Structures are given as C-alpha cells and as structure tokens.
XYZ file of C-alpha atoms in Angstrom:
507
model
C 163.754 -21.929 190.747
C 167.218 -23.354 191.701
C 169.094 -20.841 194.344
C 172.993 -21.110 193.522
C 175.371 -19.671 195.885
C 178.265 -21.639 195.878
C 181.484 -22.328 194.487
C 180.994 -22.586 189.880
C 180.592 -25.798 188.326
C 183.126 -27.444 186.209
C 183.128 -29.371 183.061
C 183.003 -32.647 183.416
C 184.429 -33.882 180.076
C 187.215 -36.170 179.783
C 191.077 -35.397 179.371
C 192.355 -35.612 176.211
C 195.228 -38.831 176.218
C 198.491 -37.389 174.793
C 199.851 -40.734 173.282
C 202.959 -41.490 175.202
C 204.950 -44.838 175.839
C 204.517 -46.526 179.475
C 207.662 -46.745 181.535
C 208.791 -48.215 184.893
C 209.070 -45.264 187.207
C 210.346 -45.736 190.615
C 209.492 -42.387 191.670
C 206.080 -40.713 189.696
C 206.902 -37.308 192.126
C 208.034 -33.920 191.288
C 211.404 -33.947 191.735
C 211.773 -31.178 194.245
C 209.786 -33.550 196.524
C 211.971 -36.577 195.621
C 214.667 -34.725 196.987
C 212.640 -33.541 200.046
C 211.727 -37.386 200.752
C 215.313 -38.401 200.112
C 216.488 -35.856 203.160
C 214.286 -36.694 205.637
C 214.456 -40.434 204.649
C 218.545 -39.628 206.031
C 217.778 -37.179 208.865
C 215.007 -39.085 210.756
C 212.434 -42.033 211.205
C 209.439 -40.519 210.117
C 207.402 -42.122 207.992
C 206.101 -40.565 204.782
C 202.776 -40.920 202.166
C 203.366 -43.160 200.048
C 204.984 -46.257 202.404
C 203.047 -49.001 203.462
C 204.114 -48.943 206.777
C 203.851 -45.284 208.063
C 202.294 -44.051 211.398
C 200.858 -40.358 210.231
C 199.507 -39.539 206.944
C 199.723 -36.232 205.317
C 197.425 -33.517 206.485
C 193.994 -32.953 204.283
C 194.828 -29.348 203.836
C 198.926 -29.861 202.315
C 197.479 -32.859 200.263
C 194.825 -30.202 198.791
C 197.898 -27.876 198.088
C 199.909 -30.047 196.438
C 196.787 -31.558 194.799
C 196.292 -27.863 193.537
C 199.683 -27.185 192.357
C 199.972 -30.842 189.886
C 196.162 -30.300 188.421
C 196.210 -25.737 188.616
C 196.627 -24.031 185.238
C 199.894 -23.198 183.823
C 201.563 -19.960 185.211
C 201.667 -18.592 182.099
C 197.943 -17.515 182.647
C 198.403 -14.786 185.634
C 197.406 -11.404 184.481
C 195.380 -12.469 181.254
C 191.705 -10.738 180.668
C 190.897 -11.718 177.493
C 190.269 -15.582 177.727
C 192.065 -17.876 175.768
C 191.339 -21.170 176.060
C 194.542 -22.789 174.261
C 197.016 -20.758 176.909
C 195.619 -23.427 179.516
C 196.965 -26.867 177.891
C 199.033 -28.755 180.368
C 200.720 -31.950 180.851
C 200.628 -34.167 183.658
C 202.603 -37.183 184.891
C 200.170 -39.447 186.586
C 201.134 -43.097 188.187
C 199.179 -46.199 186.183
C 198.799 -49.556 186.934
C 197.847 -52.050 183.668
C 195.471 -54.533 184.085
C 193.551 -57.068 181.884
C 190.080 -55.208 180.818
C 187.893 -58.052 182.152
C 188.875 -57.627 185.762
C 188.891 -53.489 186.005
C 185.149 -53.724 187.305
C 186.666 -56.198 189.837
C 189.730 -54.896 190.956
C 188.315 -50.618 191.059
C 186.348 -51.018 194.698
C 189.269 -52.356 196.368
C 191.887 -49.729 194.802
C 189.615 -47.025 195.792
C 192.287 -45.485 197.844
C 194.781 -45.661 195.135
C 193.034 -44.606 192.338
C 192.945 -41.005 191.453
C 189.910 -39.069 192.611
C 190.347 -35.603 190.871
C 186.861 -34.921 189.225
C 186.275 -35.036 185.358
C 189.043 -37.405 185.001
C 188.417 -40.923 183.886
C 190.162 -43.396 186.500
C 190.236 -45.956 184.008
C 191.436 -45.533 180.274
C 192.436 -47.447 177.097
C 195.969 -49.269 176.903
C 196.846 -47.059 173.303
C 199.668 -49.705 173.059
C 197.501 -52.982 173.621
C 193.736 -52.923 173.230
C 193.409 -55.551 175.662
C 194.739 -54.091 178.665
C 193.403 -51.379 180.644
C 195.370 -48.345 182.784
C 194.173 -47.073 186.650
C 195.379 -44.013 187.134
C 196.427 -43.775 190.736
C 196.590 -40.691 192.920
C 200.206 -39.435 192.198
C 200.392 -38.282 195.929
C 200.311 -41.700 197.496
C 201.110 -44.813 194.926
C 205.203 -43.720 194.073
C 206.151 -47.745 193.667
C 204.842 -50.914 194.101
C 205.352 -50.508 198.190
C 202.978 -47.883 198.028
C 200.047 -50.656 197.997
C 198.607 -51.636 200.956
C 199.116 -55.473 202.373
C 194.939 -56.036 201.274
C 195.241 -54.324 198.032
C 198.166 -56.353 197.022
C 196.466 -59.634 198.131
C 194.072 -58.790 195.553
C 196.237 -57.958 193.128
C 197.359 -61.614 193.952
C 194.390 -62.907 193.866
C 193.480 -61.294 189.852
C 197.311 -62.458 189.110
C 198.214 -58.694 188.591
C 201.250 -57.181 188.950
C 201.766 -54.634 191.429
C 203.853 -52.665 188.841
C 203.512 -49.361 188.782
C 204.393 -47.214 185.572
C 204.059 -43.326 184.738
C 201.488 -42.235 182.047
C 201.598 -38.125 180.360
C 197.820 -36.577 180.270
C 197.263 -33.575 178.331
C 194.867 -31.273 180.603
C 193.006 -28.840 178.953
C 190.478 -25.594 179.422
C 187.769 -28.122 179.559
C 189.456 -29.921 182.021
C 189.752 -27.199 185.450
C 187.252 -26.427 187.420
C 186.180 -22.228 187.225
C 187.623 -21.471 190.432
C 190.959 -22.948 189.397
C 191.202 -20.804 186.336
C 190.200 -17.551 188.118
C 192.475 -18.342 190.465
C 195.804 -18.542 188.141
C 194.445 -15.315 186.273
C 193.872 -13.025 188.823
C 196.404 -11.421 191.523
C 198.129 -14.122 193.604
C 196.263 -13.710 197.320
C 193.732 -11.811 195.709
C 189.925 -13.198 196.200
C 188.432 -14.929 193.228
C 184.550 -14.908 192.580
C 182.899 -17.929 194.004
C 179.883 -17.632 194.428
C 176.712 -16.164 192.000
C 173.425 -15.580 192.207
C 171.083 -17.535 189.623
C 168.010 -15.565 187.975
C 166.675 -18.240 185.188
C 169.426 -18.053 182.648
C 171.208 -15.114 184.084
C 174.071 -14.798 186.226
C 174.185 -12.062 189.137
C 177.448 -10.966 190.264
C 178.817 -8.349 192.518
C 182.610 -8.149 191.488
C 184.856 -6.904 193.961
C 187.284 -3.593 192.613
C 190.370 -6.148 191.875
C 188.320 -7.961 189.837
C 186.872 -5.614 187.847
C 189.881 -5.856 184.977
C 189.027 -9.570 184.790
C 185.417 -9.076 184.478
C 184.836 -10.167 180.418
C 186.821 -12.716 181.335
C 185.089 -13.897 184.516
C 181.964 -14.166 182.841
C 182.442 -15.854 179.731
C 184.566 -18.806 182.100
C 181.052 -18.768 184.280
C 179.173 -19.454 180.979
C 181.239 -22.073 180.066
C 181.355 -23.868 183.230
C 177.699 -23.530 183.842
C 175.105 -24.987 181.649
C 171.850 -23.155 181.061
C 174.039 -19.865 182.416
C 173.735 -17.746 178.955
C 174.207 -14.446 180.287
C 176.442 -13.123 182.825
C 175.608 -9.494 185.323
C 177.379 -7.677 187.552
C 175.849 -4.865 189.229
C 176.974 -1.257 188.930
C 175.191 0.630 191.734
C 173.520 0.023 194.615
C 169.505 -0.577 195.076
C 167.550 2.399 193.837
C 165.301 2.896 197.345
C 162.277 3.857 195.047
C 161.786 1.452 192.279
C 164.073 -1.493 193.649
C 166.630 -2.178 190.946
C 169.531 -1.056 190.075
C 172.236 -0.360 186.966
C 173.936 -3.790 185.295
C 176.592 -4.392 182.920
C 176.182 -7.527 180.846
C 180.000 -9.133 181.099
C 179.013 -12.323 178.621
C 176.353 -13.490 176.607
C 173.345 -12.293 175.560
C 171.861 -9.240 176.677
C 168.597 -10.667 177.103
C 167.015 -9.822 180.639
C 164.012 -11.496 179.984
C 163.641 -14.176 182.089
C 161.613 -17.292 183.487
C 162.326 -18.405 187.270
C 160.605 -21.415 189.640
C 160.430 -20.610 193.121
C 158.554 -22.929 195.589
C 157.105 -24.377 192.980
C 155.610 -21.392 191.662
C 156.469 -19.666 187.890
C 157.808 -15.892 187.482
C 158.325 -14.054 184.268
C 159.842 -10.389 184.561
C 162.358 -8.487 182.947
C 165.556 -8.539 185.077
C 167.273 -5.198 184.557
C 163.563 -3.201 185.950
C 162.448 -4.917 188.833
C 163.800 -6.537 192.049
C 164.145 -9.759 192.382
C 166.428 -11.927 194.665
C 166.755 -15.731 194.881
C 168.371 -16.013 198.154
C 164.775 -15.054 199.648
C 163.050 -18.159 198.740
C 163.544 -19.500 202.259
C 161.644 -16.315 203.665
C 159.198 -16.217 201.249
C 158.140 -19.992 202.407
C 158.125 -19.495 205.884
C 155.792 -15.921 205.401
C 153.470 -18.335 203.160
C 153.338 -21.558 206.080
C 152.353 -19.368 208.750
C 149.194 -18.458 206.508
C 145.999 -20.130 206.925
C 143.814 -20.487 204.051
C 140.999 -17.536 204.580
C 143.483 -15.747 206.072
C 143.891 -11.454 204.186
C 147.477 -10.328 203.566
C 148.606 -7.090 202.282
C 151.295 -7.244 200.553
C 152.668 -3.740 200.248
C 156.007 -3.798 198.520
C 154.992 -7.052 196.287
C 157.131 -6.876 193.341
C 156.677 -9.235 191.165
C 154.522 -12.044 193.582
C 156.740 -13.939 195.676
C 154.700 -13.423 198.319
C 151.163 -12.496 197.283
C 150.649 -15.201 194.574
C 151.901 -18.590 197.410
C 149.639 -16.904 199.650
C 146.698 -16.766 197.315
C 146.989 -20.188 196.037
C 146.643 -21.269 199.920
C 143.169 -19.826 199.439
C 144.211 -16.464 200.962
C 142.708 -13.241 199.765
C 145.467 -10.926 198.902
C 146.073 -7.488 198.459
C 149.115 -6.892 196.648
C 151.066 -3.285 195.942
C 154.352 -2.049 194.212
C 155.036 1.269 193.326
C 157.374 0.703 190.342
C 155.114 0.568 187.235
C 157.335 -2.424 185.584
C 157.020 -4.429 188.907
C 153.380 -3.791 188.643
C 153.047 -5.066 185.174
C 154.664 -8.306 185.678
C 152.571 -8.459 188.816
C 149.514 -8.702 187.364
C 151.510 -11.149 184.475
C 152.305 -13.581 186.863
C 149.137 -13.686 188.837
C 147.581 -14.903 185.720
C 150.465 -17.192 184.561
C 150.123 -19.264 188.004
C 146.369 -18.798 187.579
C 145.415 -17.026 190.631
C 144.444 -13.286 188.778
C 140.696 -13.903 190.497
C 142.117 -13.908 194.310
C 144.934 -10.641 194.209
C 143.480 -7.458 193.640
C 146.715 -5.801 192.681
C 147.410 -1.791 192.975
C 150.116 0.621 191.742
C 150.792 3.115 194.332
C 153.209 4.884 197.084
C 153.353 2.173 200.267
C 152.259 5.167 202.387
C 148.680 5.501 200.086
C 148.386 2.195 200.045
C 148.016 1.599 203.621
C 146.172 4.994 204.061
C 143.865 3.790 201.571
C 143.059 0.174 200.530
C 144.337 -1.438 203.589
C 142.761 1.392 205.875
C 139.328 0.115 203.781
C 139.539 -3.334 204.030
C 140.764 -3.199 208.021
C 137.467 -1.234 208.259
C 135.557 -4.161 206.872
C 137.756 -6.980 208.239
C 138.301 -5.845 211.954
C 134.138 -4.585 212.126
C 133.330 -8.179 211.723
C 132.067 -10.874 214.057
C 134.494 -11.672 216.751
C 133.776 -15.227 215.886
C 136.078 -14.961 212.506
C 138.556 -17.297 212.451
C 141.342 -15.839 209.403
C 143.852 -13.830 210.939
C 145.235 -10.197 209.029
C 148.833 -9.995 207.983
C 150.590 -7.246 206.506
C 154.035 -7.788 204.964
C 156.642 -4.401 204.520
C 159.427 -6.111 202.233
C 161.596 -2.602 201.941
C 164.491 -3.227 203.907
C 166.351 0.137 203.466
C 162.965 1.847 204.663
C 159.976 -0.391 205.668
C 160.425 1.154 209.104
C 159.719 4.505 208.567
C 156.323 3.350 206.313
C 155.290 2.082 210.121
C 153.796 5.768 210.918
C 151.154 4.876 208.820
C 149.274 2.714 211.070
C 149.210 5.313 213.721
C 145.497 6.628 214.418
C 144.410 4.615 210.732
C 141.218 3.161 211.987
C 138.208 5.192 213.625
C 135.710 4.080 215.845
C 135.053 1.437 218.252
C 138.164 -1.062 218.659
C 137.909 -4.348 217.502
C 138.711 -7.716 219.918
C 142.790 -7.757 220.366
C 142.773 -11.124 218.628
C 141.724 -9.401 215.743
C 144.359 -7.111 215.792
C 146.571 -6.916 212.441
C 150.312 -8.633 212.566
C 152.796 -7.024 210.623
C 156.449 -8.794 208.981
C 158.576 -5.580 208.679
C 161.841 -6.279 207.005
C 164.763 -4.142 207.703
C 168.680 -3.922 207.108
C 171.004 -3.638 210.591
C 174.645 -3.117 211.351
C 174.764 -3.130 214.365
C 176.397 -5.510 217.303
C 173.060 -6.458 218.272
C 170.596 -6.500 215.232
C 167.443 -7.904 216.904
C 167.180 -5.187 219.376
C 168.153 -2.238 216.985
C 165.430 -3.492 214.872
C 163.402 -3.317 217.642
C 163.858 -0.348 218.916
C 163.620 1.762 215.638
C 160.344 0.279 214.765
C 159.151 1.427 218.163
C 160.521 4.609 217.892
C 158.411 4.984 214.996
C 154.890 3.574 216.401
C 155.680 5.311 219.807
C 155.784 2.424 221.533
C 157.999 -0.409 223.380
C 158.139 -3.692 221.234
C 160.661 -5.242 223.446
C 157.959 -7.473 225.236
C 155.319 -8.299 221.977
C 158.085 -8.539 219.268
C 159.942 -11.547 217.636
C 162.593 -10.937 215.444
C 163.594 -13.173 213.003
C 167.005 -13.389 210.759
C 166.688 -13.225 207.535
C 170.131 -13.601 205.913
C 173.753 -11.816 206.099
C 173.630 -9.530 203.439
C 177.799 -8.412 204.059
C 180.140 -8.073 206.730
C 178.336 -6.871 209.699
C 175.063 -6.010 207.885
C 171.842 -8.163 208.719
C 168.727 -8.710 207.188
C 165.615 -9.114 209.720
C 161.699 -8.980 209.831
C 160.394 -7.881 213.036
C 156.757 -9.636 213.842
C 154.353 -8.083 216.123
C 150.406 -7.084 216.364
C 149.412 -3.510 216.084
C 148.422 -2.472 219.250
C 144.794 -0.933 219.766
C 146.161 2.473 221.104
C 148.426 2.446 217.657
C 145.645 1.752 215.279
C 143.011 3.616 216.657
C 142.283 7.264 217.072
C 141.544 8.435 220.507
C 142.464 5.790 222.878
C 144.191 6.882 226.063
C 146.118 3.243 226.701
C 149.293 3.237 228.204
C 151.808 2.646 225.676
C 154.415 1.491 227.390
C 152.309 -1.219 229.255
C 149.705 -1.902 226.626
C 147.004 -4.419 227.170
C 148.038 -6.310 223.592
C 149.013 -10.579 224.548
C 152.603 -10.683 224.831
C 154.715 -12.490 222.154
C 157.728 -14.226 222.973
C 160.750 -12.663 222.334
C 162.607 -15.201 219.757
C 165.520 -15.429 217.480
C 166.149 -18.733 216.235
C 164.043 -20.590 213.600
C 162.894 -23.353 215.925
C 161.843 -20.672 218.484
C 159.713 -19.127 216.052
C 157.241 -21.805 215.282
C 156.304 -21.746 218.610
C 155.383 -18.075 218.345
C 153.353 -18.953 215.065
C 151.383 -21.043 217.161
C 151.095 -18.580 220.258
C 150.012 -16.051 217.089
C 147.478 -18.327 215.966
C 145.608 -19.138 219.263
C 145.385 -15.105 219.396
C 143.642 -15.137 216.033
C-alpha cells in the first residue's frame, strides 16, 4: 500500500488555447511591475531579471510569489464552499517565441531556461494562425524582449535562422488547470492554513481538518477527489481514538460512503472495513523494522494485532504467531486476512482483553517455550501496539511464570509503544514503564522513535527483556541492579541495529 503524506496532486491536463492574435510586445509584465522596473531603471544601477547582462538574479522565494500570483485562481473564489468549477477560468498573458515545427525538438534543450516550467502546461503549442509554425511559451518572469536571451541561446537561435522575436500569447486557465493546494488556498481565509497533506487507506482519503476549515470541508474533499486519481472517497475524523476498540467517528465529506477497503503494505494484502477498526498507513516503516529483527522460528505475541500488520509479515518469515485484538470487527478481519495472504495455518488468533491474553495464552506458551532446552535458538517477542495505554498492560508480566527460571537469554523482549509529550520523550517512556514493572530500565532499555504524531507529542516503543525477578514469582533479585545483560541505551535508527544484534547474541 502507497503511504501519502504530502502536498495533493494536480491534474495534469492541458490548458485550453483561447484563440487570440500574436503581437509584438516589448514588455509581456504586469504593468505594476513595468512601472517598478522603469523606477529603479532611473534611481540606480542594479540590474534586474530579465537583462542579459545582470549581476544578481531574483531570489527563489519572490520568483515563487510572483509565480503564484500570474498562475493562482481568480479572487473572485475567497470565501466559496460549494465548489464551482467554472468560477476558476482565468486568462493569462504568457511570452512566445514562433518557430518552424521541424526544429522545436532541436531548439527546446537549449531554451530550457526560457521556456516556461509551470506543470500541466504544454511548453510547446500549435501556431492557430499558421499550421506550420510552432509557439514556446517562455517563463513570463525572465524573457520580457528579445535582450532577455542569453548570448548562447541567441547563437542558436542563429544558428536554426530564428528570430529572437518575442510576442505575447492569452491562455485560458481553467479548474483542471491548478494544482489542489492553489485552489484551497484562494478559497479559504487569507493566512489561514490550507490542508496539505492526507492520509491514504486504499481508495479512501483520511483527513483531520483543522476548526477554520471545517466550513470548507464538502468543498475540500470533492477538490481532493478530483485531483487524486483512485481517491473516491474523502474522511475526516470527528473524535479522537476510542482507547477500547481503536477507531473512532468519521464524516464522509465526498464520494462514496463505502468504507470497505483493500490496502498493500510491505507487500502484504489487507481487507477491513475502515470506519470499525484501526488502521494507520504512516506505520508501515515500524511495522518493517518489528518484522526484520525476527528470525524465522522465532514466537511473537502479538497482543493488540488489529487487523495483521504485524502478526501476518512475521508469520510468513516462518514465525509462529500468536495474535490478539479485543475489538470483535478487528478480530474478524484478522482471521480474513490471515487467510487472504495464506498464512491462517501459522497465527492462532484470539479475541480477548490484552490483560487475559497475557495472563492466559502467552502465560501458557512462555510455560512451554522458556521450559525448553537452553540450546533453542528462536528468540520470544511480545509486541504492545496501544499507545494511549500499552504501559499500564506491563503489570501483567509481574510474577506470570512459576517455577524454576529459565537461562536469561531466554528471557522474553517486549516492543511497548507509547504516546509522550514531554521535553524528553525517551526517558519519560522509560521511566513510566519502570514505574510499572518496579524496576529501573534506564540501563537495559532502547527506545526507539516512532513518528511525531502533533506538536510536542511523540510516538515511541521502548525495547527491553523481562527481567527474571519480573517474570517470576518468588525471586529475591535486586531490582535495581538486576543480573539481566545490559542493552545499550539508543535513539537513532542506525544505533538500533546494533542493539538487534547485541539482542540476538543474547538469544
């Protein structure tokens, strides 16, 4: 499945011509800028864009400015919320230069400066007055005459006996023709934000409008539809994450109000129905890096699975997986998907609280697992994918096992994923998971970043090995100085493969 988080797509179809006769133009420049070149043309020596001999160019950002201002929609549209398409026609004066058709393919790489680069315009169009001839549109912020040509460009022109003549050609811009974020940005407020960014779910579209946008929201989402193919259906959530079941409330702003949908993920397929269980693209980083630090052989419990992101890449690596949710729809397309990616035969998948779950399956199978040979070579992993409150489930591995210990290589290592706002995530992670177990983490932790979920709130999963005196009743070890191997304390990506591999020489 394709993550998208990033600024909309635009149409790329081409400007309608508005038939027009081709004039000399000395100047092809608004004239408020004329003016503005005329007056410092008389009060200094600078040089300015569009002269051949110049010292300083225009800065990127006021070339992007003005660039916005000649190709934004008309001003007309501020304050709409019911789209309509027609209010956004618009003409445009851009610079041409005609040329015989034969030599455009010639002549276009050495005008690449000159020619126009705005997106989803055609640089090169018919002559309507001679079939023959071809017209370059040139960027209209730096070809103004024939002067504006540089000394090789015009010795090609020479060369292809063209004339360096430049005249002034009308184009009709249309809906079709802006790009999403231009439109949203002439409706809404002036200096208000404008939605930029979605997340992609199949053929759905995830949004989190902001409260000034919220009057604009029909409107928001039918432009997204239009501007992104395959998009068919446009959401924006209405609550925040139920802590129970892990979705939450939509409003369908355009399209269909199908939430059935079909996703690809690491090369892996997921059907579920959108509006009753959690599901977020902007994981599929984590959810690969959980799966390549499996071995195959290895056991993972997976105790908040949803719908398989992590239990069905891990049992296609040959792991054997035990996979949980406690939402009965996230259950149901659990056991959907296991089949659909054909690995039903290697998750045995349960419906329950997380707290039963590790008080009962897991507490059976660590049984089993850790009162084997010492000469195993899998490793045990247990992933807690509840942000808002995998922490507190961590009181569940406290006294779980009975009897005689097992070898600390054997020892379980836990991923527990948790939400922070505070100045210094990776320790508060820390120390609220130890708060929990009873114990110090700060020396046998790594903590790992996730994502930024908003302003000053992290996501993180907090690795470590349950130590003997937490997992088993009856032991009088010193917590604070446990016997456990150290893991080094990490934060970075690159920094964590090495603890992988420390974690694997353990195991």
């Amino acid at each position: 499945m394709r993550i998208l988080w990033r600024p909309f797509e635009f149409s790329r179809r081409l400007l309608k011509v508005k038939s027009c006769s081709i004039t000399e133009s000395e100047f092809l420049i608004p004239l408020a800028w004329t003016s503005l070149t005329q007056k410092l043309r008389k009060a200094s020596d600078i040089s300015l864009p569009g002269q051949r001999k110049r010292s300083s160019t225009m800065p990127e950002i006021e070339t992007n400015e003005r660039d916005s201002e000649l190709f934004s929609p008309p001003s007309d549209v501020r304050g709409m919320t019911k789209l309509d398409r027609t209010a956004f026609k618009k003409t445009v004066t851009i610079p041409v230069l005609k040329v015989k058709k034969e030599i455009v393919n010639k002549l276009m790489r050495s005008l690449k400066r000159a020619a126009l680069q705005r997106p989803g315009i055609k640089r090169v169009i018919e002559d309507p007055d001679d079939e023959e001839n071809r017209l370059i549109m040139l960027d209209p912020y730096k070809m103004f005459t024939h002067d504006s040509f540089e000394k090789a460009e015009l010795s090609i022109l020479t060369q292809l006996n063209v004339k360096p003549q430049i005249s002034k050609y009308n184009l009709e811009l249309t809906y079709e023709n802006f790009k999403s974020e231009e439109i949203l940005k002439a409706v809404l407020p002036e200096g208000q934000d404008v939605t930029s960014g979605f997340s992609r779910v199949g053929h759905i579209a995830h949004l989190n409008l902001r409260d000034h946008q919220l009057p604009f929201k029909h409107l928001i989402g039918q432009v997204m539809i239009d501007k992104n193919p395959g998009i068919t259906s446009v959401v924006n959530k209405i609550n925040n994450i139920d802590n129970t079941y892990r979705n939450f409330q939509m409003e369908v702003l355009s399209g269909e109000e199908n939430m059935m949908t079909k996703v690809r993920e690491n090369n892996y397929t997921y059907e579920f129905d959108f509006s009753k269980v959690y599901w977020n693209p902007r994981l599929s980083t984590e959810h690969s890096r959980i799966t390549e630090i499996l071995k195959p052989g290895d056991v993972l419990f997976d105790v908040f699975a949803g719908v398989g992101p992590f239990a069905i890449p891990a049992a296609k690596k040959n792991c054997t997986v035990f996979a949980n949710d406690l939402n009965p729809e996230s259950h149901k397309w659990l056991l959907h998907n296991c089949k659909l990616n054909k690995v039903d035969q290697k998750v045995k998948v349960f419906n329950l609280d997380g707290k039963e779950f590790l008080q009962g399956p897991v507490k059976e199978e660590l049984t089993q697992q850790l009162g084997l040979s010492k000469e195993r070579k899998h490793s045990v992993h247990i992933v807690m994918n509840l942000p808002a409150k995998a922490i507190e489930f961590l009181s569940a591995f406290k006294s779980l096992l009975e009897g005689q210990p097992c070898s600390r290589e054997l020892l379980p290592i836990v991923h527990c994923y948790s939400f922070s706002k505070d100045a210094d995530p990776a320790e508060d992670v820390r120390q609220r998971a130890g708060a929990v177990l009873g114990i110090s983490l700060e020396a046998c932790s790594s903590v790992h970043l996730v994502r930024n979920v908003a302003p000053n709130k992290e996501m993180l999963c907090i690795t470590f090995q349950i130590p003997t005196a937490i997992l088993y009743k009856n032991q009088t070890m010193n917590l604070e100085h446990h016997e456990d191997p150290p893991v080094k304390r990490q934060r970075t990506d690159e920094a964590f493969s090495e603890e992988k591999t420390q974690i694997a020489s353990n195991t």
